Amino acid sequence: MSKRRMIVGGNWKMFKTPSEAISTAKALKVKVINVQDVEIVICPPFPDLVPVHEMIKGSNIKLGGQNLYWEDQGAFTGEVSARMLKDAGCDYVIVGHSERRHVFGEQNHEINKKVRKALAEGLTPIFCVGEKIDERKSGLTEKIVEEQMRTGLAEVSLSAAEDLVVAYEPVWAIGTGENATPDQAAEVHAFVRRILGELFGEELSITIRIQYGGSVKPANADQLMSQNNIDGALVGGASLDAESFAAIIKSAENVAR
Ligand code: 13P
């Protein structure tokens, strides 16, 4: 039996104004008030962070950003720093999400700078990896994921790696309604765990949580999260609604091991 604690994140992407975000956070807080064994994180858009933090302060829900820049401050229009996220109440930050990679062109070496900066400033990176459909069809899934991991996690120290969360999100499953089957997900999760072992040693690698993301819903959450090496979920669409997100969190609680 492993000692990993399940972690379920809600990536709200570019949805919800501050007032909408506050009411979703409020509804969620009530629904998950008794959940103890699952780490719960919500990642709203930047303008929502401070008011949502006010709403969830003292609850069992933690806050995360969806991106960061690796410099402390400066003339970087449109970017936010790790310190800003911390001060806004974040404990987590999503790094290298597939939409950052494929819509905004983020590269593995840039993602690496973000991972290291987040860790250096005491934010837990939720580091995302995953292959596109043509890559899967060409049998390149492991090659792509390994490259993303080896470059993205380069020069991360052993002590820093303890705080890492990895999210495996096959790009073809994101927002499509077509989730990876539990077997497909478990296979890549085992591979991710193996690479973590090569990077950080086996002992540490088994403590690092690996979330699955891509069309997770209340109806498939149990099946996915009960697989070996799946330590939670990173949820997009279904996290926007407090009721469906709470149902996924409760699935994680049921399969918590
Ligand atoms: P969906 O759950 O909407 O497929 O999104 C997954 C995701 O990208 C979470 O980061």
CSV table of C-alpha atoms and ligand atoms in Angstrom, one decimal:
chain,number,residue,atom,x,y,z
A,1,MET,CA,0.0,0.0,0.0
A,2,SER,CA,1.4,3.4,-0.9
A,3,LYS,CA,1.2,6.5,1.3
A,4,ARG,CA,0.3,8.9,-1.5
A,5,ARG,CA,-2.5,11.2,-0.8
A,6,MET,CA,-5.0,11.8,-3.6
A,7,ILE,CA,-5.0,15.2,-5.1
A,8,VAL,CA,-7.9,16.6,-7.2
A,9,GLY,CA,-7.4,19.9,-9.0
A,10,GLY,CA,-10.0,22.0,-10.8
A,11,ASN,CA,-8.5,23.9,-13.8
A,12,TRP,CA,-11.1,26.6,-14.5
A,13,LYS,CA,-9.1,27.8,-17.6
A,14,MET,CA,-10.6,31.1,-19.0
A,15,PHE,CA,-14.0,30.6,-17.4
A,16,LYS,CA,-15.7,32.6,-14.6
A,17,THR,CA,-15.6,36.3,-13.7
A,18,PRO,CA,-14.6,37.1,-10.1
A,19,SER,CA,-18.2,37.1,-9.0
A,20,GLU,CA,-19.0,33.9,-10.7
A,21,ALA,CA,-15.8,32.3,-9.3
A,22,ILE,CA,-16.7,33.4,-5.8
A,23,SER,CA,-20.2,31.8,-6.0
A,24,THR,CA,-18.8,28.5,-7.3
A,25,ALA,CA,-16.1,28.4,-4.6
A,26,LYS,CA,-18.7,29.1,-2.0
A,27,ALA,CA,-20.9,26.3,-3.2
A,28,LEU,CA,-17.9,23.9,-3.4
A,29,LYS,CA,-16.8,24.7,0.1
A,30,VAL,CA,-20.1,23.6,1.5
A,31,LYS,CA,-20.2,20.4,-0.5
A,32,VAL,CA,-16.7,19.2,0.4
A,33,ILE,CA,-16.6,20.4,4.0
A,34,ASN,CA,-16.3,16.9,5.4
A,35,VAL,CA,-13.6,15.7,2.9
A,36,GLN,CA,-10.4,15.0,4.8
A,37,ASP,CA,-8.3,12.5,2.8
A,38,VAL,CA,-8.1,14.4,-0.5
A,39,GLU,CA,-6.1,17.4,-1.3
A,40,ILE,CA,-8.4,19.8,-3.2
A,41,VAL,CA,-7.1,22.6,-5.4
A,42,ILE,CA,-8.9,25.1,-7.5
A,43,CYS,CA,-7.2,27.1,-10.2
A,44,PRO,CA,-9.3,30.1,-11.3
A,45,PRO,CA,-8.2,32.8,-13.7
A,46,PHE,CA,-5.8,35.4,-12.3
A,47,PRO,CA,-8.3,38.2,-11.5
A,48,ASP,CA,-10.4,35.7,-9.5
A,49,LEU,CA,-7.5,34.6,-7.2
A,50,VAL,CA,-7.7,37.1,-4.4
A,51,PRO,CA,-11.5,37.1,-4.0
A,52,VAL,CA,-11.7,33.3,-4.2
A,53,HIS,CA,-8.9,33.1,-1.7
A,54,GLU,CA,-11.0,35.2,0.7
A,55,MET,CA,-13.9,32.8,0.2
A,56,ILE,CA,-12.0,29.6,0.8
A,57,LYS,CA,-9.6,30.8,3.5
A,58,GLY,CA,-9.6,28.4,6.4
A,59,SER,CA,-11.4,25.6,4.4
A,60,ASN,CA,-10.0,22.4,3.0
A,61,ILE,CA,-9.7,23.9,-0.5
A,62,LYS,CA,-6.4,25.2,-1.7
A,63,LEU,CA,-5.7,27.8,-4.4
A,64,GLY,CA,-3.6,27.5,-7.5
A,65,GLY,CA,-2.6,29.7,-10.5
A,66,GLN,CA,-2.8,28.5,-14.1
A,67,ASN,CA,0.6,29.8,-15.2
A,68,LEU,CA,3.5,31.9,-14.0
A,69,TYR,CA,6.6,33.6,-15.4
A,70,TRP,CA,10.1,32.8,-14.1
A,71,GLU,CA,11.3,36.4,-13.5
A,72,ASP,CA,10.6,38.1,-10.2
A,73,GLN,CA,9.3,41.3,-11.7
A,74,GLY,CA,10.0,43.7,-14.6
A,75,ALA,CA,8.8,44.8,-18.0
A,76,PHE,CA,7.0,41.6,-18.9
A,77,THR,CA,3.5,42.8,-19.9
A,78,GLY,CA,0.8,40.2,-19.3
A,79,GLU,CA,2.9,37.9,-17.1
A,80,VAL,CA,2.6,37.1,-13.4
A,81,SER,CA,5.4,36.1,-11.0
A,82,ALA,CA,5.5,33.3,-8.4
A,83,ARG,CA,5.6,35.9,-5.6
A,84,MET,CA,2.4,37.5,-6.9
A,85,LEU,CA,0.7,34.1,-6.9
A,86,LYS,CA,1.9,33.4,-3.4
A,87,ASP,CA,0.8,36.7,-2.1
A,88,ALA,CA,-2.6,36.2,-3.7
A,89,GLY,CA,-3.0,33.1,-1.7
A,90,CYS,CA,-1.8,30.3,-4.0
A,91,ASP,CA,0.0,27.2,-2.9
A,92,TYR,CA,0.0,25.6,-6.3
A,93,VAL,CA,0.5,26.5,-9.9
A,94,ILE,CA,-0.2,24.6,-13.1
A,95,VAL,CA,2.9,24.6,-15.3
A,96,GLY,CA,3.1,23.5,-18.9
A,97,HIS,CA,-0.6,22.8,-19.5
A,98,SER,CA,-1.2,21.5,-23.0
A,99,GLU,CA,-3.1,24.7,-23.9
A,100,ARG,CA,0.0,26.7,-22.9
A,101,ARG,CA,2.2,24.4,-24.9
A,102,HIS,CA,0.0,24.1,-28.0
A,103,VAL,CA,-2.0,27.3,-28.1
A,104,PHE,CA,0.7,29.6,-26.8
A,105,GLY,CA,3.8,27.8,-28.0
A,106,GLU,CA,5.5,27.1,-24.6
A,107,GLN,CA,8.6,25.0,-25.0
A,108,ASN,CA,10.0,22.4,-22.6
A,109,HIS,CA,13.0,24.5,-21.7
A,110,GLU,CA,10.7,27.4,-20.7
A,111,ILE,CA,8.4,25.1,-18.7
A,112,ASN,CA,11.5,24.0,-16.9
A,113,LYS,CA,12.3,27.5,-15.8
A,114,LYS,CA,8.7,27.9,-14.6
A,115,VAL,CA,8.9,24.6,-12.6
A,116,ARG,CA,12.1,25.6,-10.9
A,117,LYS,CA,10.9,29.1,-10.2
A,118,ALA,CA,7.7,27.8,-8.6
A,119,LEU,CA,9.6,25.4,-6.4
A,120,ALA,CA,12.1,28.0,-5.4
A,121,GLU,CA,9.3,30.3,-4.3
A,122,GLY,CA,7.4,27.6,-2.4
A,123,LEU,CA,4.6,26.9,-4.9
A,124,THR,CA,3.8,23.3,-5.7
A,125,PRO,CA,4.0,23.0,-9.5
A,126,ILE,CA,1.3,20.8,-11.1
A,127,PHE,CA,3.6,19.9,-14.0
A,128,CYS,CA,1.6,18.7,-17.1
A,129,VAL,CA,2.7,16.3,-19.7
A,130,GLY,CA,0.9,14.5,-22.5
A,131,GLU,CA,0.9,13.5,-26.1
A,132,LYS,CA,-1.1,14.7,-29.1
A,133,ILE,CA,-3.3,12.2,-31.0
A,134,ASP,CA,-0.9,11.9,-34.0
A,135,GLU,CA,1.9,11.2,-31.6
A,136,ARG,CA,-0.1,8.5,-29.9
A,137,LYS,CA,-1.0,7.0,-33.3
A,138,SER,CA,2.6,7.0,-34.3
A,139,GLY,CA,3.6,5.1,-31.2
A,140,LEU,CA,5.5,8.2,-29.8
A,141,THR,CA,3.6,8.6,-26.5
A,142,GLU,CA,6.5,7.5,-24.3
A,143,LYS,CA,9.1,9.4,-26.3
A,144,ILE,CA,7.1,12.7,-26.1
A,145,VAL,CA,6.3,12.3,-22.4
A,146,GLU,CA,9.9,11.3,-21.5
A,147,GLU,CA,11.2,14.4,-23.4
A,148,GLN,CA,8.7,16.6,-21.6
A,149,MET,CA,9.7,15.2,-18.3
A,150,ARG,CA,13.5,15.1,-18.7
A,151,THR,CA,13.7,18.7,-20.0
A,152,GLY,CA,10.8,20.1,-17.9
A,153,LEU,CA,12.3,18.6,-14.7
A,154,ALA,CA,16.0,19.2,-15.5
A,155,GLU,CA,18.0,20.5,-12.5
A,156,VAL,CA,15.1,20.0,-10.1
A,157,SER,CA,16.8,18.9,-6.8
A,158,LEU,CA,15.7,15.9,-4.9
A,159,SER,CA,14.4,18.0,-2.0
A,160,ALA,CA,12.4,20.2,-4.4
A,161,ALA,CA,11.0,17.2,-6.2
A,162,GLU,CA,9.3,16.1,-3.0
A,163,ASP,CA,6.8,18.9,-3.6
A,164,LEU,CA,6.1,18.1,-7.2
A,165,VAL,CA,2.8,17.0,-8.7
A,166,VAL,CA,2.7,15.6,-12.2
A,167,ALA,CA,-0.4,15.6,-14.4
A,168,TYR,CA,-0.7,13.3,-17.3
A,169,GLU,CA,-3.1,14.8,-19.7
A,170,PRO,CA,-3.3,13.3,-23.2
A,171,VAL,CA,-4.1,16.2,-25.4
A,172,TRP,CA,-6.6,14.2,-27.4
A,173,ALA,CA,-8.7,13.7,-24.2
A,174,ILE,CA,-8.8,17.3,-23.1
A,175,GLY,CA,-12.2,18.9,-23.5
A,176,THR,CA,-13.2,16.2,-26.0
A,177,GLY,CA,-15.4,14.0,-23.9
A,178,GLU,CA,-13.2,11.2,-24.9
A,179,ASN,CA,-11.2,10.2,-21.8
A,180,ALA,CA,-8.2,7.8,-21.9
A,181,THR,CA,-9.4,4.3,-20.9
A,182,PRO,CA,-8.3,3.4,-17.4
A,183,ASP,CA,-5.8,0.9,-19.0
A,184,GLN,CA,-4.4,3.5,-21.3
A,185,ALA,CA,-4.0,6.0,-18.5
A,186,ALA,CA,-2.5,3.4,-16.1
A,187,GLU,CA,0.1,2.4,-18.7
A,188,VAL,CA,1.4,6.0,-19.2
A,189,HIS,CA,1.2,6.6,-15.4
A,190,ALA,CA,3.4,3.6,-14.8
A,191,PHE,CA,5.8,5.0,-17.4
A,192,VAL,CA,5.8,8.5,-15.8
A,193,ARG,CA,6.5,6.8,-12.4
A,194,ARG,CA,9.4,5.0,-14.0
A,195,ILE,CA,11.0,8.1,-15.4
A,196,LEU,CA,10.4,9.9,-12.0
A,197,GLY,CA,12.4,7.0,-10.5
A,198,GLU,CA,15.2,7.5,-13.0
A,199,LEU,CA,15.3,11.2,-12.3
A,200,PHE,CA,14.8,11.2,-8.5
A,201,GLY,CA,15.3,7.7,-7.3
A,202,GLU,CA,12.7,5.1,-6.7
A,203,GLU,CA,12.0,5.9,-3.0
A,204,LEU,CA,11.1,9.5,-3.8
A,205,SER,CA,9.3,8.7,-7.0
A,206,ILE,CA,6.7,6.7,-5.3
A,207,THR,CA,5.7,9.6,-3.1
A,208,ILE,CA,5.2,12.0,-6.1
A,209,ARG,CA,1.5,12.3,-7.0
A,210,ILE,CA,0.5,11.7,-10.7
A,211,GLN,CA,-2.9,13.1,-11.6
A,212,TYR,CA,-4.8,12.1,-14.7
A,213,GLY,CA,-6.5,14.8,-16.7
A,214,GLY,CA,-8.7,14.7,-19.8
A,215,SER,CA,-12.5,14.5,-19.8
A,216,VAL,CA,-12.7,13.4,-16.1
A,217,LYS,CA,-16.3,13.4,-15.0
A,218,PRO,CA,-18.3,12.0,-12.1
A,219,ALA,CA,-19.2,9.0,-14.3
A,220,ASN,CA,-15.6,7.9,-15.0
A,221,ALA,CA,-13.7,9.3,-12.0
A,222,ASP,CA,-13.9,6.1,-9.9
A,223,GLN,CA,-12.6,3.8,-12.6
A,224,LEU,CA,-9.8,6.1,-13.6
A,225,MET,CA,-8.6,6.9,-10.0
A,226,SER,CA,-8.7,3.4,-8.8
A,227,GLN,CA,-5.9,2.4,-11.2
A,228,ASN,CA,-2.4,1.9,-9.9
A,229,ASN,CA,-0.3,5.1,-10.1
A,230,ILE,CA,-3.3,7.4,-10.6
A,231,ASP,CA,-3.2,9.6,-7.6
A,232,GLY,CA,-6.0,12.0,-8.4
A,233,ALA,CA,-7.3,14.1,-11.3
A,234,LEU,CA,-6.9,17.4,-12.9
A,235,VAL,CA,-10.3,18.4,-14.1
A,236,GLY,CA,-11.3,21.0,-16.6
A,237,GLY,CA,-15.0,21.3,-17.7
A,238,ALA,CA,-16.5,19.2,-14.9
A,239,SER,CA,-14.7,21.4,-12.3
A,240,LEU,CA,-16.7,24.4,-13.3
A,241,ASP,CA,-19.8,23.1,-11.6
A,242,ALA,CA,-19.5,22.7,-7.8
A,243,GLU,CA,-21.7,19.6,-7.8
A,244,SER,CA,-19.9,17.6,-10.4
A,245,PHE,CA,-16.5,18.7,-9.1
A,246,ALA,CA,-17.5,17.6,-5.6
A,247,ALA,CA,-18.7,14.3,-6.9
A,248,ILE,CA,-15.2,13.7,-8.4
A,249,ILE,CA,-13.6,14.7,-5.2
A,250,LYS,CA,-15.8,12.2,-3.4
A,251,SER,CA,-14.7,9.5,-5.8
A,252,ALA,CA,-11.1,10.3,-4.9
A,253,GLU,CA,-12.0,10.0,-1.3
A,254,ASN,CA,-13.6,6.6,-1.9
A,255,VAL,CA,-10.6,5.2,-3.7
A,256,ALA,CA,-8.0,6.9,-1.4
A,257,ARG,CA,-5.4,4.4,-0.5
B,1,13P,P1,-11.3,18.6,-19.4
B,1,13P,O1,-11.6,18.0,-18.1
B,1,13P,O2,-12.3,19.7,-19.8
B,1,13P,O3,-11.1,17.6,-20.5
B,1,13P,O4,-9.9,19.4,-19.3
B,1,13P,C1,-8.8,18.8,-18.7
B,1,13P,C2,-7.7,19.7,-18.5
B,1,13P,O5,-7.2,20.3,-19.4
B,1,13P,C3,-7.4,20.0,-17.1
B,1,13P,O6,-6.2,20.7,-17.0
